[in-house]
mmCIF file of C-alpha atoms in Angstrom:
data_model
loop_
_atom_site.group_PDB
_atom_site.id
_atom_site.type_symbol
_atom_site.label_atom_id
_atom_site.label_comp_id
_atom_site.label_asym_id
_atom_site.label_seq_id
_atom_site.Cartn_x
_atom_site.Cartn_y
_atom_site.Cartn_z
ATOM 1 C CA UNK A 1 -64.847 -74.846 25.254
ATOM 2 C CA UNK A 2 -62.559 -73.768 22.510
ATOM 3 C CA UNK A 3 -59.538 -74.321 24.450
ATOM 4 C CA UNK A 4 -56.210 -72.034 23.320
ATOM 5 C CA UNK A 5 -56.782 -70.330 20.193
ATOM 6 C CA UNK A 6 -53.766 -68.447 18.315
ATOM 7 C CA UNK A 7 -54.583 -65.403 15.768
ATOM 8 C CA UNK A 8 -53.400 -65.483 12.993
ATOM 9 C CA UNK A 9 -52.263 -68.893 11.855
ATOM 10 C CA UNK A 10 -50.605 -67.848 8.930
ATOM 11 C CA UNK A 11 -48.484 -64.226 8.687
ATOM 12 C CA UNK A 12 -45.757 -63.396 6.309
ATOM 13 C CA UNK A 13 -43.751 -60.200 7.170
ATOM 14 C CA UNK A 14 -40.974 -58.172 5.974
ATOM 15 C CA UNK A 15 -37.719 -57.776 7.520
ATOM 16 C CA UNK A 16 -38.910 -54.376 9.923
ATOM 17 C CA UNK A 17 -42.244 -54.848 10.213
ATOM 18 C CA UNK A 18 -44.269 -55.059 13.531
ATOM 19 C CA UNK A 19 -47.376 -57.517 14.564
ATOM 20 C CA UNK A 20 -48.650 -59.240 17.415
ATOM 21 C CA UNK A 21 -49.729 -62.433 18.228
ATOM 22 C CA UNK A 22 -52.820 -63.395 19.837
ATOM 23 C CA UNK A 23 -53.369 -65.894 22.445
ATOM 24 C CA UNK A 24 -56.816 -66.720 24.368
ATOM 25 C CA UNK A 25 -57.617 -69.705 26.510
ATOM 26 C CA UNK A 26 -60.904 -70.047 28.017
ATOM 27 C CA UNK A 27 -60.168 -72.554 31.010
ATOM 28 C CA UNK A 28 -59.205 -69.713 33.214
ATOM 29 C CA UNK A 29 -56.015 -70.790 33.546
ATOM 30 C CA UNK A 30 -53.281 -68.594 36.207
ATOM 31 C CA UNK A 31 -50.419 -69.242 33.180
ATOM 32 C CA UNK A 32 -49.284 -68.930 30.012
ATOM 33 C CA UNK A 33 -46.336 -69.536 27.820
ATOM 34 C CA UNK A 34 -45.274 -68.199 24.536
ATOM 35 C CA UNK A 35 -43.142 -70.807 22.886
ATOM 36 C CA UNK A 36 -41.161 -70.923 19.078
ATOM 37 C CA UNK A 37 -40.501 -74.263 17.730
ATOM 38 C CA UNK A 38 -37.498 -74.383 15.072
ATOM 39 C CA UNK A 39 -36.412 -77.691 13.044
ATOM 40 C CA UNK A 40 -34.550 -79.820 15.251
ATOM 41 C CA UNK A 41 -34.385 -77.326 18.441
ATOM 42 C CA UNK A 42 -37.755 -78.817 20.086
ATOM 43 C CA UNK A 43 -39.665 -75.737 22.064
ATOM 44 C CA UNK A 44 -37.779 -72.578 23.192
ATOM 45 C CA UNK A 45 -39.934 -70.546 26.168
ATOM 46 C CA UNK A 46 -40.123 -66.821 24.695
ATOM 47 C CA UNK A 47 -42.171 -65.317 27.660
ATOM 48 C CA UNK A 48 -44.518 -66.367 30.190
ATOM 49 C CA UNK A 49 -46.884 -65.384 32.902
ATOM 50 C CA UNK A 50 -47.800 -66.497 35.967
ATOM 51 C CA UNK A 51 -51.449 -64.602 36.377
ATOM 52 C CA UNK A 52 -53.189 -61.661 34.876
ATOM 53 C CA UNK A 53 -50.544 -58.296 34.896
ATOM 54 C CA UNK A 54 -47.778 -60.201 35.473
ATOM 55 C CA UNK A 55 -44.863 -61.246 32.433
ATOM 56 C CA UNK A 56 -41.449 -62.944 32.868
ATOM 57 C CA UNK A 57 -38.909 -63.716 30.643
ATOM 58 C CA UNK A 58 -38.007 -67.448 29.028
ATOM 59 C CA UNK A 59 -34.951 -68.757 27.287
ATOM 60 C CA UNK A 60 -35.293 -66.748 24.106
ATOM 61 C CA UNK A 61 -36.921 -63.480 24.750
ATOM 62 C CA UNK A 62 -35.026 -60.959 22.656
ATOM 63 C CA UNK A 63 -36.927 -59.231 19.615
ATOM 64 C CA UNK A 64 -40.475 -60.022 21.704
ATOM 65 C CA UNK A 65 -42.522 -58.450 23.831
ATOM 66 C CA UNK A 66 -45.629 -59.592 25.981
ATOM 67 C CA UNK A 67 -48.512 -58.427 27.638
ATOM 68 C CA UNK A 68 -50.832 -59.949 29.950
ATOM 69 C CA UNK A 69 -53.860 -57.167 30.318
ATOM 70 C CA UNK A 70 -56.284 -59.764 30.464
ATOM 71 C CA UNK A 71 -56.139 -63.020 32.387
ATOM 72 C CA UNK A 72 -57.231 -65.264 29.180
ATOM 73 C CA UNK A 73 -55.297 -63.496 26.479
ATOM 74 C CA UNK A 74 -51.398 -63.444 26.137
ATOM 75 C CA UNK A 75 -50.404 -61.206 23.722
ATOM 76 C CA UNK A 76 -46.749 -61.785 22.011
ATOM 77 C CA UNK A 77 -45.207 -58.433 20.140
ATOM 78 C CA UNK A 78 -42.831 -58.374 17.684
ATOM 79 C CA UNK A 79 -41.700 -54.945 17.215
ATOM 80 C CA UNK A 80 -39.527 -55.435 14.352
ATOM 81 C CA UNK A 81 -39.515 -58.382 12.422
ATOM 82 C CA UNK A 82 -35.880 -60.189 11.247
ATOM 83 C CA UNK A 83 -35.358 -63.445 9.319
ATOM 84 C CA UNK A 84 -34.426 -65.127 12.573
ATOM 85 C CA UNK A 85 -37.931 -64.950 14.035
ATOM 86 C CA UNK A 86 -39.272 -67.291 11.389
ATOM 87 C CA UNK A 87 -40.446 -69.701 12.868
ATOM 88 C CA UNK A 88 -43.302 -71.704 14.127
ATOM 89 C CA UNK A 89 -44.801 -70.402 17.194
ATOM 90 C CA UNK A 90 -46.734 -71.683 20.140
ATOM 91 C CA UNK A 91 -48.891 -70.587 22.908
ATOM 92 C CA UNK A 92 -49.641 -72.704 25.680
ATOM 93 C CA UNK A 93 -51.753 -72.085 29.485
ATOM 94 C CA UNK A 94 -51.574 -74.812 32.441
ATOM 95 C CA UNK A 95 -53.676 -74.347 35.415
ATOM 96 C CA UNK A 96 -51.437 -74.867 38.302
ATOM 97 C CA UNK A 97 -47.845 -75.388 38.410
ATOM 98 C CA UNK A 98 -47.127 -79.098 37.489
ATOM 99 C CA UNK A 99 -50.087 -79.513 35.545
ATOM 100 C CA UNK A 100 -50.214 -80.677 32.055
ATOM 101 C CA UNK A 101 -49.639 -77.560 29.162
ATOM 102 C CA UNK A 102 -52.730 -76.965 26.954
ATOM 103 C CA UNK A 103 -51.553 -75.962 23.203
ATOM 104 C CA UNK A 104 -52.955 -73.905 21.163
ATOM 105 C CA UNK A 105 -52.962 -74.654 17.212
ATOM 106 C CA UNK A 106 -49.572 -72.545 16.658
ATOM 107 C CA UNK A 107 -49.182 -69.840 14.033
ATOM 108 C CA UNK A 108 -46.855 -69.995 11.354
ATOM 109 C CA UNK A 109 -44.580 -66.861 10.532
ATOM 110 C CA UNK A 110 -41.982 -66.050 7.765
ATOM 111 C CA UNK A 111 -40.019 -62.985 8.071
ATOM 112 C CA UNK A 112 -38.536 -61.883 4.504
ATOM 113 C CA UNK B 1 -29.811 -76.599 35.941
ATOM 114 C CA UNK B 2 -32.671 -78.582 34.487
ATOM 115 C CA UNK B 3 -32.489 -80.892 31.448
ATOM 116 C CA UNK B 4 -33.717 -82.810 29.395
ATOM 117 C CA UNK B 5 -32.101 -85.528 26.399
ATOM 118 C CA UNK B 6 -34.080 -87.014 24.077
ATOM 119 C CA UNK B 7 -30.479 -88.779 22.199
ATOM 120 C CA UNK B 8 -32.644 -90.379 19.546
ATOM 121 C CA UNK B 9 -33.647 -88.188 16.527
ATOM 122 C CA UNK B 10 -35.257 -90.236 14.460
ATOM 123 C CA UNK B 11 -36.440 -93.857 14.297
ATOM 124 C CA UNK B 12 -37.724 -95.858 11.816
ATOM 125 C CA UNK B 13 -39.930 -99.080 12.165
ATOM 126 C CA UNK B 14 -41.985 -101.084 10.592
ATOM 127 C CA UNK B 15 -45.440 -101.662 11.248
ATOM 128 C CA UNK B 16 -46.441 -103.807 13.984
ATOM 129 C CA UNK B 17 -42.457 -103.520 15.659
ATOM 130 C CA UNK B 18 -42.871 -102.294 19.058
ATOM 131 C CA UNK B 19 -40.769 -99.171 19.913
ATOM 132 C CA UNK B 20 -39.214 -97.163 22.794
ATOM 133 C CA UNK B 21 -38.475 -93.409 22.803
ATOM 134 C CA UNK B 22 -36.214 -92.686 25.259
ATOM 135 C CA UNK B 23 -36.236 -89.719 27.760
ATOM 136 C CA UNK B 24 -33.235 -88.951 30.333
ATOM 137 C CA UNK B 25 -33.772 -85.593 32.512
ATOM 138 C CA UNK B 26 -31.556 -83.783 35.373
ATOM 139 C CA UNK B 27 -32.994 -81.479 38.306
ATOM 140 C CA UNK B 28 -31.544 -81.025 41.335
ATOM 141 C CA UNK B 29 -35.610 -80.987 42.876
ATOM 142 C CA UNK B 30 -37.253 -83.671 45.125
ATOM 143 C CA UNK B 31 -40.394 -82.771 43.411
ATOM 144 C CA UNK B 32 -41.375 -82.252 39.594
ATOM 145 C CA UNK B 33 -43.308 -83.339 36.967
ATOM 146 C CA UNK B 34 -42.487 -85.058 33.692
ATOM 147 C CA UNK B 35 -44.921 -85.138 30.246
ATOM 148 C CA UNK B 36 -45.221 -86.747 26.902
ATOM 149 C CA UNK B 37 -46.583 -85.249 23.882
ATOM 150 C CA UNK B 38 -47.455 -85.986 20.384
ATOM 151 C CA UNK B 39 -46.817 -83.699 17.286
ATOM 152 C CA UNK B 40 -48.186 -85.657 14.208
ATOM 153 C CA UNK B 41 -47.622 -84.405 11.086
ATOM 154 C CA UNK B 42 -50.742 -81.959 11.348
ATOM 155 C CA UNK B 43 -48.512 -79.801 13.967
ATOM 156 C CA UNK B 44 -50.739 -79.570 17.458
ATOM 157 C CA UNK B 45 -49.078 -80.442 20.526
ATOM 158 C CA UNK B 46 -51.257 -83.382 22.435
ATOM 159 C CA UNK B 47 -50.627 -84.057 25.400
ATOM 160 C CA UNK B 48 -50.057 -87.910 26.221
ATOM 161 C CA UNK B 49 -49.111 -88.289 30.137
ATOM 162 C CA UNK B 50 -48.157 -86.422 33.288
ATOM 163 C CA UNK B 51 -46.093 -88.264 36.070
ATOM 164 C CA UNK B 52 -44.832 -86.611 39.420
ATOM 165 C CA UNK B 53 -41.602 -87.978 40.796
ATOM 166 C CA UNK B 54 -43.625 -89.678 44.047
ATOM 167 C CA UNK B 55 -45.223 -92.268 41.743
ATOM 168 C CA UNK B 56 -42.751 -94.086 40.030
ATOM 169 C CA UNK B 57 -45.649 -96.855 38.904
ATOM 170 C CA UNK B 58 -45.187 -97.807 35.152
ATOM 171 C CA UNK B 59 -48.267 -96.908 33.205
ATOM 172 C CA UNK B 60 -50.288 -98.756 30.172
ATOM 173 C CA UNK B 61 -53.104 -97.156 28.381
ATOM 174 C CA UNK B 62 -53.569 -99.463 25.502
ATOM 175 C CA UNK B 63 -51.035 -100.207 23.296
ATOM 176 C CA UNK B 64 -48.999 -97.309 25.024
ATOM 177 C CA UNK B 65 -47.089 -97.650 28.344
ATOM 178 C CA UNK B 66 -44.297 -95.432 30.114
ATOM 179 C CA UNK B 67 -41.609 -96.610 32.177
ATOM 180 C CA UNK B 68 -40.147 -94.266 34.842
ATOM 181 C CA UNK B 69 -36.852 -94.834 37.130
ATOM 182 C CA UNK B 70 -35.885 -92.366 39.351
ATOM 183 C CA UNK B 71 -32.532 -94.477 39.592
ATOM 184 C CA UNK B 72 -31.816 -93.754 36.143
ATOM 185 C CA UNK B 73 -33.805 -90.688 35.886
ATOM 186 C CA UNK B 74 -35.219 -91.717 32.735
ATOM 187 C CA UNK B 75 -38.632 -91.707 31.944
ATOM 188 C CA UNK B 76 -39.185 -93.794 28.665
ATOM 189 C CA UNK B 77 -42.230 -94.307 25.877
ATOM 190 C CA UNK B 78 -43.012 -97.745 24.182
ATOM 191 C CA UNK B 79 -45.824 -98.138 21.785
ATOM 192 C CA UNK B 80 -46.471 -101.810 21.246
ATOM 193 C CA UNK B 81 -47.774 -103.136 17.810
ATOM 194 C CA UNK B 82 -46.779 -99.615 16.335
ATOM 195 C CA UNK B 83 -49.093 -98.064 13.377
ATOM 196 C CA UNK B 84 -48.726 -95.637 10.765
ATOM 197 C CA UNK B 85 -51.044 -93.246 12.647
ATOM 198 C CA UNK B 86 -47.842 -93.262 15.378
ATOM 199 C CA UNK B 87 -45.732 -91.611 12.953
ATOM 200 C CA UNK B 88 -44.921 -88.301 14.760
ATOM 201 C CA UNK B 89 -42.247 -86.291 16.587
ATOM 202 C CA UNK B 90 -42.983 -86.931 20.635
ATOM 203 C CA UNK B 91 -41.468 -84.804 23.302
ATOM 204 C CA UNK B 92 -40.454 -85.402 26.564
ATOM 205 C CA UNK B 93 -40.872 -82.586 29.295
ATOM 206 C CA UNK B 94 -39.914 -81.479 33.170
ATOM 207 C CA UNK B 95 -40.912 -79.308 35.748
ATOM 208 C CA UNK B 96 -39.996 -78.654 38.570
ATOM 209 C CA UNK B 97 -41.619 -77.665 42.106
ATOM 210 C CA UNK B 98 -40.204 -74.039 41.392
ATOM 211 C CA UNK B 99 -39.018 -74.202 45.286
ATOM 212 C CA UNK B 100 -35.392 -74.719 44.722
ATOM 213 C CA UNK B 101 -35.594 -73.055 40.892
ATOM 214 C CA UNK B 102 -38.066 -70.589 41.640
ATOM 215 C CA UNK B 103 -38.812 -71.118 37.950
ATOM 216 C CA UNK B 104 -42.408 -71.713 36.369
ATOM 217 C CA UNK B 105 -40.734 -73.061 33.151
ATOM 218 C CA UNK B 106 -41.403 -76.271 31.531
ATOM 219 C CA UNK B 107 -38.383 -77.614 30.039
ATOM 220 C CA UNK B 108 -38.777 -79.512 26.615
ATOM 221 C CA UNK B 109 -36.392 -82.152 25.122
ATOM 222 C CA UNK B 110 -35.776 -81.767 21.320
ATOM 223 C CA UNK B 111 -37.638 -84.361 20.431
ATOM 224 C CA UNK B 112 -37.967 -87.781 18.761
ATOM 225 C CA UNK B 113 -39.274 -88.465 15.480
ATOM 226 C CA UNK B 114 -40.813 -91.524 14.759
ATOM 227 C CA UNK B 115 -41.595 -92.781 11.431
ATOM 228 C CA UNK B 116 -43.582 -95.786 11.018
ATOM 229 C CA UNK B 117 -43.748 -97.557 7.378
ATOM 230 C CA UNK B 118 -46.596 -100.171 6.154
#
């Protein structure tokens, strides 16, 4: 089992442009989370669902969009990029509700 | 609301100096969940240990061992005989039953980093 993957790890934008994150998990997990991490801030929730079709929003979740078409991939949108979405981000799928969060590898993203 | 402090931001120890993060939450729930996990400097997220808040036994799994007290709703980290290899930030997390929140979010602390010299 691969686990959570994240596509791309790397990305470097500029300030307008669009792209999306990829997330897939292969432990048929009901949820997933979409997660940025900034120096000294810890993990802010972006967006997260609770089963295949179904998005909510987190703390953080303007300038993003999500989509859940699939049950294992959670796809995070960014429809046009500003410096402020630097940032390191994370995806993340638990089984059940209370159960430990699975990481994936995170994907790093500058915004010019 | 839900919350949780990690008030240290960074410690420093020497080798072989035991250490304990600490880890203070707030929900108004009967029921939830609290987590530990490792960042080293390569960046994953690893997950350490889950506790729910009906088993309120301490835990040791080698030279790592958690302390949680409901009474003080803290739920604290020492690493005994610390090594380099330690040297990471760790983060302390909650969640909830959803029944009173009706929230699936996991809420993260904003972590501790601990350094650990030779």
């Amino acid at each position: 089992n691969a686990g959570v993957t994240q596509t791309p790890k790397f990305r470097v934008l500029k300030t307008g442009q669009s792209m999306t994150l990829l997330c897939a998990q292969d432990m048929n997990h009901e949820y997933m989370y979409w997660y940025r991490q900034d120096p000294g801030m810890g993990l802010r929730l972006i967006h997260y669902s609770v089963g295949e079709g179904t998005t909510a929003k987190g703390e953080v979740p303007d300038g993003y969009n999500v989509s859940r078409l699939k049950k294992q991939n959670f796809l995070l949108g960014l429809e046009s990029a500003a410096p402020s979405q630097t940032s390191v981000y994370f995806c993340a799928s638990t089984e059940r509700r209370g159960n430990e969060q699975f990481f994936g590898p995170g994907t790093r993203l500058t915004v010019l | 609301a839900q919350k949780v402090t990690q008030a240290q931001t960074e410690i420093s120890v020497v080798e072989k100096e035991d250490v304990t993060l600490d880890c203070v939450y707030e929900t108004r729930d009967t029921t939830y969940y609290l987590f530990w996990y490792k960042q080293p400097p390569s960046g994953e997220l690893v997950f350490l240990i889950r506790r729910n808040s009906f088993d309120e036994q301490n835990e040791i799994s080698g030279r790592y061992s958690w302390n949680f007290q409901k009474s003080t709703s803290s739920f604290n980290f020492t690493i005994t005989a610390s090594q380099v290899v330690d040297s990471a930030v760790y983060f302390c997390a909650l969640k909830d039953s959803g029944n009173l929140s009706g929230t699936y979010k996991y809420i993260f602390g904003t972590g501790t980093r601990l350094k650990v010299l030779a």
